[in-house]
XYZ file of C-alpha atoms in Angstrom:
624
model
C 75.455 90.065 171.998
C 73.702 92.553 169.702
C 75.183 92.131 166.238
C 75.994 94.889 163.755
C 73.667 93.344 161.152
C 70.722 93.760 163.515
C 71.625 97.419 163.997
C 71.521 98.011 160.235
C 68.300 96.141 159.506
C 66.562 97.873 162.390
C 66.863 101.227 160.599
C 63.459 102.517 159.522
C 64.333 106.205 158.994
C 67.293 108.516 158.927
C 68.830 109.311 162.316
C 67.605 112.532 163.881
C 69.617 115.716 163.585
C 69.519 118.843 165.740
C 68.635 122.334 164.523
C 72.219 122.862 163.301
C 72.165 119.737 161.158
C 74.343 117.651 163.510
C 73.430 114.065 164.328
C 71.934 113.283 167.724
C 74.295 110.634 169.124
C 73.711 108.287 172.079
C 75.614 105.697 174.026
C 73.478 102.570 173.659
C 73.965 99.200 175.305
C 72.749 96.599 177.737
C 72.833 99.208 180.505
C 70.474 101.580 178.594
C 67.200 99.650 178.754
C 67.864 97.134 175.967
C 69.926 99.446 173.730
C 67.370 102.268 173.695
C 68.092 105.976 173.122
C 67.817 107.551 176.575
C 68.292 111.235 177.361
C 70.644 110.307 180.202
C 72.972 108.739 177.622
C 72.715 111.415 174.942
C 75.992 113.130 173.971
C 76.077 116.873 174.432
C 77.630 118.842 171.594
C 79.731 121.983 171.463
C 80.764 122.750 167.915
C 82.021 119.482 166.396
C 82.867 117.925 169.771
C 80.477 115.360 171.269
C 80.868 114.614 175.004
C 79.168 112.329 177.502
C 80.052 111.920 181.201
C 78.890 108.821 183.103
C 79.277 107.861 186.733
C 79.495 104.240 185.620
C 80.032 102.297 182.390
C 79.673 98.529 182.397
C 78.794 95.918 179.784
C 78.425 96.000 176.022
C 77.827 99.279 174.192
C 78.023 101.183 170.912
C 77.722 104.854 169.964
C 74.798 105.444 167.626
C 72.216 107.797 166.238
C 68.508 107.270 166.805
C 67.970 104.700 164.048
C 71.368 102.942 163.804
C 72.109 104.406 160.363
C 75.146 106.156 161.828
C 77.007 104.267 164.519
C 80.429 103.440 165.861
C 81.583 99.997 166.930
C 84.899 98.196 167.271
C 87.153 97.121 164.346
C 85.811 94.146 162.408
C 88.017 91.719 164.359
C 86.855 93.117 167.684
C 89.084 94.520 170.429
C 89.992 93.844 174.028
C 87.625 95.033 176.745
C 87.893 98.683 177.754
C 89.435 98.607 181.232
C 90.716 102.169 181.577
C 91.647 105.369 179.759
C 92.030 104.643 176.051
C 91.695 106.066 172.541
C 90.719 103.862 169.621
C 89.194 103.913 166.149
C 85.414 103.495 165.977
C 84.047 101.888 162.800
C 80.594 102.146 161.258
C 78.577 98.977 161.975
C 81.506 97.436 163.840
C 81.102 94.873 166.673
C 80.031 95.915 170.158
C 82.479 97.345 172.685
C 82.842 95.776 176.152
C 83.470 97.878 179.271
C 84.497 96.451 182.614
C 82.742 98.321 185.449
C 84.388 101.725 184.903
C 83.594 104.766 187.064
C 83.951 108.515 186.410
C 83.964 108.048 182.639
C 84.042 110.737 179.928
C 83.604 109.768 176.270
C 84.225 112.244 173.462
C 84.767 112.362 169.724
C 84.807 114.892 166.895
C 82.061 114.744 164.267
C 80.974 117.432 161.838
C 77.677 117.513 160.002
C 78.917 114.736 157.696
C 79.389 111.312 159.289
C 82.879 109.841 158.980
C 84.195 106.377 159.642
C 86.516 105.390 161.130
C 86.688 108.022 163.818
C 88.828 108.342 166.927
C 86.900 107.733 170.172
C 88.452 108.965 173.425
C 87.500 107.410 176.762
C 88.814 109.132 179.886
C 88.538 107.323 183.243
C 89.061 109.224 186.484
C 90.023 112.411 184.623
C 93.073 110.850 182.950
C 93.345 111.937 179.289
C 94.150 109.189 176.760
C 97.016 109.307 174.289
C 96.438 108.992 170.572
C 96.567 105.289 169.696
C 100.121 104.340 168.710
C 100.751 102.927 165.247
C 102.790 99.746 165.105
C 106.127 100.127 163.350
C 106.881 103.820 163.876
C 110.437 104.592 164.926
C 109.218 107.630 166.898
C 112.267 109.670 165.823
C 110.764 111.751 162.998
C 107.634 113.767 162.265
C 104.640 111.648 161.279
C 102.066 112.475 158.630
C 98.786 110.640 159.155
C 96.533 110.328 156.090
C 93.073 108.785 155.991
C 91.335 107.940 152.726
C 87.688 106.909 152.996
C 85.166 104.996 150.950
C 82.660 107.074 149.011
C 80.061 106.709 151.784
C 82.730 107.188 154.488
C 81.775 103.838 155.994
C 85.444 102.852 156.236
C 88.889 103.228 154.720
C 89.516 102.978 150.990
C 92.638 100.823 151.013
C 93.160 100.943 147.257
C 95.470 103.864 148.034
C 97.899 101.454 149.747
C 97.347 98.472 147.470
C 100.640 97.096 146.136
C 99.138 97.030 142.624
C 97.912 100.629 142.607
C 98.899 101.826 139.136
C 96.599 104.712 138.183
C 97.161 108.378 138.956
C 93.625 109.347 139.953
C 93.179 111.459 143.059
C 91.674 110.080 146.266
C 89.924 112.435 148.697
C 91.180 112.226 152.265
C 92.287 113.993 155.404
C 95.649 114.488 157.091
C 97.489 115.758 160.091
C 101.212 116.297 160.571
C 102.728 115.715 164.011
C 106.178 117.268 164.358
C 106.786 114.745 167.139
C 109.152 116.926 169.177
C 111.874 117.199 166.500
C 113.705 120.284 167.757
C 115.932 120.521 164.673
C 112.803 121.114 162.603
C 111.246 123.463 165.137
C 114.329 125.660 164.675
C 113.300 125.978 161.011
C 109.851 127.168 162.054
C 108.147 123.791 161.581
C 104.928 123.225 163.507
C 102.358 120.504 164.017
C 99.499 120.901 161.536
C 96.037 119.593 162.388
C 95.313 117.172 165.209
C 93.789 113.786 165.893
C 90.536 115.601 166.641
C 90.704 117.936 163.641
C 92.164 116.491 160.464
C 92.528 118.710 157.406
C 91.301 117.905 153.884
C 93.640 116.889 151.074
C 93.763 114.955 147.830
C 96.360 112.247 147.292
C 97.387 110.174 144.280
C 100.207 107.927 143.166
C 102.978 109.623 141.180
C 106.066 108.604 139.217
C 106.393 106.071 136.429
C 108.724 103.147 137.131
C 108.677 103.824 140.869
C 104.872 103.729 140.884
C 104.519 100.296 139.262
C 107.673 98.458 140.364
C 107.444 98.890 144.146
C 104.849 98.120 146.800
C 106.011 101.285 148.573
C 104.490 103.963 146.326
C 105.410 107.629 145.915
C 102.523 110.092 146.211
C 101.483 113.564 145.184
C 99.616 115.663 147.773
C 97.246 118.524 147.043
C 96.169 120.293 150.220
C 92.920 122.247 150.509
C 94.831 125.335 151.645
C 98.445 126.467 151.539
C 100.648 125.230 154.368
C 104.318 125.517 155.237
C 104.875 121.874 156.133
C 108.070 121.097 158.111
C 109.533 124.500 157.269
C 109.212 123.988 153.494
C 107.852 126.760 151.255
C 104.166 127.470 151.727
C 102.022 125.789 149.080
C 99.160 123.397 148.443
C 101.432 121.082 146.470
C 103.939 118.582 147.851
C 105.312 115.174 146.969
C 105.810 112.229 149.329
C 108.789 110.494 147.733
C 109.363 106.879 148.752
C 112.920 106.465 147.388
C 112.177 102.748 147.336
C 115.066 102.206 144.899
C 117.657 104.516 146.502
C 120.322 102.100 147.730
C 122.570 104.997 148.699
C 120.822 105.600 152.009
C 118.170 107.981 150.659
C 121.028 110.392 149.939
C 120.706 110.789 146.182
C 118.119 113.591 146.160
C 119.394 115.004 149.425
C 122.926 115.451 148.089
C 121.849 116.734 144.672
C 119.365 119.207 146.127
C 121.841 120.431 148.708
C 124.498 121.060 146.047
C 121.953 122.840 143.843
C 121.031 125.172 146.676
C 124.659 125.738 147.604
C 125.757 126.575 144.056
C 123.002 129.161 143.652
C 120.673 127.761 141.010
C 117.541 129.954 140.711
C 115.399 127.554 142.773
C 116.075 124.042 143.995
C 113.401 122.088 145.868
C 114.010 120.895 149.396
C 112.764 117.922 151.355
C 112.332 116.758 154.939
C 112.167 113.173 156.222
C 108.846 112.010 157.622
C 107.246 108.725 158.605
C 103.935 108.042 156.902
C 100.792 106.350 158.206
C 97.933 105.823 155.741
C 94.617 104.407 156.935
C 96.292 103.371 160.181
C 99.005 101.393 158.367
C 102.677 102.325 158.823
C 104.123 102.900 155.355
C 107.722 103.618 156.297
C 110.219 106.442 155.810
C 109.271 109.024 153.175
C 110.577 112.411 152.105
C 108.156 115.328 152.031
C 109.370 117.330 149.059
C 108.507 120.678 147.501
C 106.814 120.006 144.164
C 107.969 121.920 141.118
C 105.477 124.757 140.723
C 105.349 128.232 139.238
C 104.870 130.087 142.529
C 106.507 133.008 144.250
C 108.502 130.836 146.658
C 109.387 128.220 144.024
C 109.865 128.872 140.295
C 109.287 132.617 140.532
C 108.249 133.602 137.026
C 105.137 135.068 135.430
C 102.382 132.480 135.456
C 101.130 132.311 131.887
C 97.586 131.101 131.305
C 96.643 128.108 129.175
C 95.840 128.598 125.483
C 97.055 132.189 125.221
C 96.732 133.493 121.660
C 97.770 137.075 122.330
C 101.232 137.622 120.892
C 101.949 140.295 123.481
C 101.841 137.610 126.197
C 103.259 134.558 124.463
C 106.915 135.002 125.487
C 106.440 133.549 128.971
C 106.660 132.405 131.558
C 107.263 128.782 130.686
C 108.389 125.752 132.644
C 109.279 122.755 130.456
C 110.930 119.372 130.889
C 113.431 117.532 128.727
C 111.569 114.242 128.889
C 112.295 110.569 128.275
C 108.669 109.600 127.615
C 106.497 110.327 124.600
C 103.598 112.540 125.696
C 100.804 114.398 123.974
C 101.810 117.745 125.480
C 105.280 118.052 123.959
C 107.289 118.860 120.875
C 109.701 116.236 119.591
C 112.831 116.857 117.514
C 115.925 114.976 116.386
C 118.732 115.912 118.757
C 121.604 117.762 117.105
C 125.176 117.054 118.174
C 128.651 118.360 117.414
C 130.509 115.343 118.833
C 130.867 111.743 117.726
C 130.436 108.554 119.705
C 127.448 109.431 121.912
C 123.929 108.037 121.833
C 121.673 110.743 120.461
C 118.572 111.206 122.551
C 115.207 112.186 121.166
C 114.644 115.835 122.113
C 111.240 115.771 123.818
C 110.204 119.117 125.282
C 107.189 118.529 127.515
C 105.314 121.538 128.771
C 104.658 121.690 132.482
C 103.338 125.212 133.037
C 101.123 126.278 131.389
C 99.562 122.876 130.783
C 97.732 123.595 127.531
C 99.272 125.480 124.611
C 97.604 127.499 121.912
C 98.949 127.361 118.377
C 100.948 130.522 119.081
C 102.496 129.098 122.247
C 103.493 125.916 120.396
C 105.018 128.056 117.663
C 107.071 130.058 120.141
C 108.358 127.003 122.020
C 109.091 125.103 118.808
C 111.060 128.004 117.356
C 112.989 128.529 120.595
C 114.047 124.916 121.021
C 114.697 124.336 117.337
C 117.114 127.281 117.446
C 118.779 125.998 120.641
C 119.074 122.501 119.190
C 120.630 123.813 115.964
C 123.132 125.972 117.867
C 124.138 123.037 120.088
C 124.808 120.993 116.963
C 126.840 123.807 115.419
C 128.926 124.430 118.575
C 128.021 128.104 118.288
C 128.405 130.678 121.061
C 125.127 132.186 119.880
C 123.647 129.432 122.059
C 124.219 131.674 125.076
C 121.786 134.253 123.680
C 119.074 131.615 124.302
C 120.443 129.748 127.332
C 121.725 131.338 130.531
C 125.378 130.232 130.501
C 125.953 130.472 134.255
C 122.960 128.347 135.198
C 123.802 125.855 132.456
C 127.293 125.436 133.942
C 126.130 125.271 137.555
C 123.442 122.709 136.742
C 125.975 120.552 134.924
C 128.544 120.774 137.723
C 126.072 119.454 140.297
C 125.067 116.545 138.047
C 128.721 115.713 137.419
C 129.692 115.803 141.083
C 127.003 113.228 141.879
C 127.688 111.199 138.695
C 124.015 111.290 137.776
C 123.782 109.087 134.701
C 120.177 109.986 133.857
C 120.749 113.743 133.885
C 119.659 115.487 130.656
C 117.642 112.395 129.731
C 114.493 112.902 131.808
C 113.281 115.141 134.639
C 115.504 117.967 133.343
C 113.672 121.269 133.706
C 114.167 124.658 132.101
C 112.221 127.881 132.570
C 111.884 131.192 130.778
C 110.242 134.301 132.190
C 108.008 136.734 130.345
C 109.314 139.524 128.159
C 112.206 140.837 126.121
C 115.747 140.097 127.310
C 114.895 136.766 128.953
C 116.741 133.456 128.496
C 116.123 129.800 129.299
C 117.571 128.612 132.605
C 118.532 125.052 133.530
C 116.565 124.769 136.780
C 115.128 123.376 138.966
C 116.997 120.177 139.732
C 114.699 117.172 140.137
C 114.874 113.399 140.534
C 118.505 112.477 141.161
C 117.430 108.830 141.115
C 120.504 107.588 139.242
C 123.058 109.610 141.200
C 126.338 107.855 142.072
C 125.754 105.310 139.294
C 128.471 106.770 137.091
C 132.193 106.178 137.358
C 134.338 108.278 139.668
C 136.951 108.355 136.899
C 134.873 109.422 133.915
C 132.204 111.926 132.984
C 128.686 110.720 133.768
C 127.551 111.049 130.143
C 130.136 108.430 129.154
C 128.689 105.934 131.654
C 125.061 105.434 130.754
C 122.875 103.668 128.190
C 120.297 106.428 127.920
C 121.743 109.255 125.892
C 121.966 112.686 127.521
C 120.458 115.557 125.561
C 122.975 118.239 124.510
C 125.460 117.959 127.382
C 128.249 116.108 125.506
C 128.053 118.839 122.860
C 127.958 121.694 125.372
C 131.032 120.181 127.031
C 132.911 120.659 123.741
C 132.137 124.396 123.711
C 135.117 126.540 124.734
C 132.994 129.277 126.318
C 131.127 126.718 128.418
C 134.382 125.101 129.581
C 135.992 128.433 130.437
C 133.020 129.331 132.619
C 133.037 125.795 134.062
C 136.648 126.078 135.226
C 135.995 129.425 136.940
C 132.785 128.145 138.561
C 134.533 124.955 139.708
C 137.302 126.888 141.460
C 134.862 129.258 143.168
C 132.367 126.620 144.259
C 134.823 124.060 145.582
C 136.541 126.755 147.645
C 133.307 128.120 149.066
C 129.828 126.645 148.621
C 130.874 122.983 148.629
C 132.440 123.287 152.066
C 130.243 121.720 154.735
C 128.335 119.267 152.542
C 129.828 116.205 154.292
C 128.851 117.554 157.706
C 125.340 118.195 156.361
C 125.136 114.598 155.143
C 126.276 113.319 158.540
C 123.646 115.371 160.351
C 120.948 114.094 158.020
C 122.027 110.487 158.449
C 121.799 110.898 162.219
C 118.227 112.147 161.889
C 116.955 109.287 159.708
C 118.955 106.227 160.807
C 116.363 104.783 163.196
C 113.540 105.431 160.745
C 115.570 103.680 158.030
C 115.654 100.588 160.252
C 111.907 100.865 160.848
C 111.361 101.176 157.104
C 113.325 97.974 156.548
C 111.260 96.127 159.150
C 108.117 97.326 157.372
C 109.131 96.272 153.861
C 111.416 93.263 154.386
C 109.728 90.330 152.667
C 106.744 92.395 151.509
C 104.970 91.046 148.464
C 105.906 92.772 145.223
C 103.364 94.233 142.796
C 102.194 91.899 140.054
C 103.618 94.174 137.319
C 106.444 92.895 135.141
C 109.810 94.020 136.456
C 108.584 94.575 140.006
C 111.343 94.490 142.619
C 111.850 94.621 146.390
C 112.113 97.841 148.378
C 115.803 98.467 149.056
C 117.409 97.844 152.431
C 118.960 100.979 153.957
C 119.060 99.746 157.543
C 122.871 100.180 157.667
C 122.953 103.933 157.163
C 126.573 104.223 158.259
C 127.685 102.015 155.381
C 125.469 103.900 152.923
C 126.852 107.219 154.110
C 130.400 105.994 153.655
C 129.734 104.911 150.065
C 128.328 108.355 149.197
C 131.202 110.253 150.800
C 133.777 107.960 149.193
C 132.176 108.511 145.799
C 132.149 112.301 146.187
C 135.764 112.426 147.348
C 136.972 110.132 144.561
C 135.068 112.050 141.894
C 136.436 115.383 143.109
C 140.024 114.106 142.961
C 139.501 112.962 139.380
C 137.785 116.223 138.364
C 140.768 118.208 139.683
C 142.742 116.766 136.776
C 139.964 117.757 134.344
C 138.829 121.180 135.545
C 141.916 122.280 137.476
C 143.263 121.967 141.018
C 140.757 124.171 142.822
C 143.075 124.538 145.811
C 145.249 126.683 143.559
C 142.344 128.579 141.975
C 140.388 131.732 142.783
C 137.635 131.482 145.359
C 135.858 134.518 143.883
C 132.486 133.999 142.264
C 132.794 134.531 138.500
C 130.880 137.429 136.974
C 127.640 136.519 135.287
C 127.693 136.176 131.530
C 126.429 139.333 129.808
C 125.617 137.922 126.377
C 122.506 139.731 125.154
C 119.359 137.666 124.831
C 118.066 137.034 121.319
C 115.318 139.538 120.446
C 111.763 138.326 120.541
C 110.071 137.601 117.218
C 107.735 140.363 116.093
C 104.626 138.330 116.884
C 105.712 137.937 120.536
C 106.564 141.536 121.332
C 104.314 143.142 123.937
C 102.069 146.027 123.022
C 103.078 147.786 126.211
C 106.172 147.394 128.359
C 105.461 145.304 131.461
C 105.314 147.931 134.186
C 103.429 148.130 137.447
C 102.916 151.885 137.881
C 101.155 152.807 134.649
C 98.132 154.158 136.522
C 99.783 154.997 139.835
C 99.190 158.760 139.556
C 95.588 158.624 138.341
C 92.811 159.842 140.660
C 90.455 156.921 140.086
C 91.597 153.490 141.353
C 92.125 151.025 138.500
C 90.155 147.817 138.032
C 92.055 144.572 137.337
C 90.773 141.778 135.121
C 92.443 138.466 134.360
C 92.963 137.369 130.789
C 89.618 135.576 130.752
C 87.870 138.880 131.494
C 87.001 138.129 135.130
C 87.502 140.967 137.609
C 89.933 140.237 140.449
C 89.996 142.023 143.794
C 93.659 141.435 144.637
C 96.179 141.275 141.774
C 98.986 138.759 142.264
C 102.561 139.885 141.736
C 104.060 138.586 138.512
C 100.802 137.967 136.633
C 99.476 139.833 133.621
C 96.178 141.716 133.749
C 93.969 144.011 131.735
C 93.835 147.233 133.764
C 90.858 149.508 133.162
C 90.906 153.170 134.214
C 87.896 155.077 133.001
C 87.818 154.552 129.230
C 91.483 153.489 129.065
C 92.565 149.831 129.085
C 96.138 148.608 129.475
C 97.734 145.209 129.425
C 100.353 145.146 132.164
C 102.428 142.813 134.280
C 101.498 143.540 137.896
């Protein structure tokens, strides 16, 4: 048998390439005159597809360039003899393949100008097309996202990405495809297969999260696609999260229920998710949840996207997306929380900026002044608070967190946004990370049931204006938007139950990470029992809240009018030079030229962003 080591050491020069820069590839073996490159066994190429048809294939073989620098063999442990139509992964410098006297054989694979390994090799015998190689462990009931991450020289997979001790948050370069797998309920949402086994698409992937990243062998990930996609009917973007929910012992229903309620109650934007099975480097990783990442984008947090390090006072009022955080970070302001109630753990008020990512002195000043004022008004139980915070969204956000008894709400992963300009307020939204949902009592408020401290909410709950709006919102929502949530949960459980069993088979007994405090991936194989615990909790909590907020069955089902408290005026240094309008030059004869705030000309202005518009000798700063 010709060994892989011989193939490597035999290389004296780089393999030949054709006039387009593609490798010349040959089938080489004991039937090709002692493994020579023969024209009769040279693959033809059309685009990226290499094809070779043979009347007969028998004996040992590999696929290789002229000098063995680039070649495909079997996996390192070898594989069974090829006896018919098959698809398999070919590995650089892998062992020889063995074919058993096959006739009417077509071999094909996809290969661009850059060599990649592993690569899928398709062998068709007698005109029968092979299926994509199945991955062990898949339930086959959900869409599947396949991700490959390669070594720097693309000689094989980089399996650090699936190492149980992966702790850093550096990006890995890779490729992906998403197979909708015949899920008609997703096709009805417009979901489609993206990419194919022959044409994977580029992406970057990294670990995300804090505790969930280090404590579990099943890691959550952040995805950054090379181009915007609407994956599984979610909003079109480059940015998604693959959430593992390795600690969700409520049947993966914590985020699902919280997000569904947030969407139903009409918060400005609440992310959505879809279940998906994940395969990375050929390894089945279990049941995940493809989730819309929090981003300032038109289909997500739809506010003006403010640039980093803006020092122009006319622009400094927004838009901003910030997080009330539970970790000390460099990119945040930190204050002592003010309170108007006794007996609650005071949390450190950490306001971490999300978008933009880097603040100028003026941006820090604006954010510090805004949140210092909010904090002081919370502590004073003053209705002037509602000139800074949108009262309706504050109430709706709270009501969702209370319904799901989310004990970590207002402690971390609590987002607020403010748009650009005069008359704007801060909005509690979007919801994110309901990872401690259903941990609170069904007969107490969630903020009385946790060890964390929950920024501001105990004080806001003592405010009469807040509670008046809460009662009206409670009656409206429970008589309208809440209806149907149990049926939605049941439908979701039906979709994921088999995959939950497959996930358990994958992770049962898996070795934990070496980090202190590491734990096992939870067992959600009995989805019926998990569903029942969630529904029981919701029903019990609602019965108790009827005594607190009123019997909604006797209350108005009309949506309460939005609060009309005027927003606090902007400070003088943050007032725009020109009102943000889009038609300032609409009636001029000469088309305007648009420049971004760094002075670079742009061909196509994006709605919601701020530009310098030049018309002749006139220049205007406008919001497009």
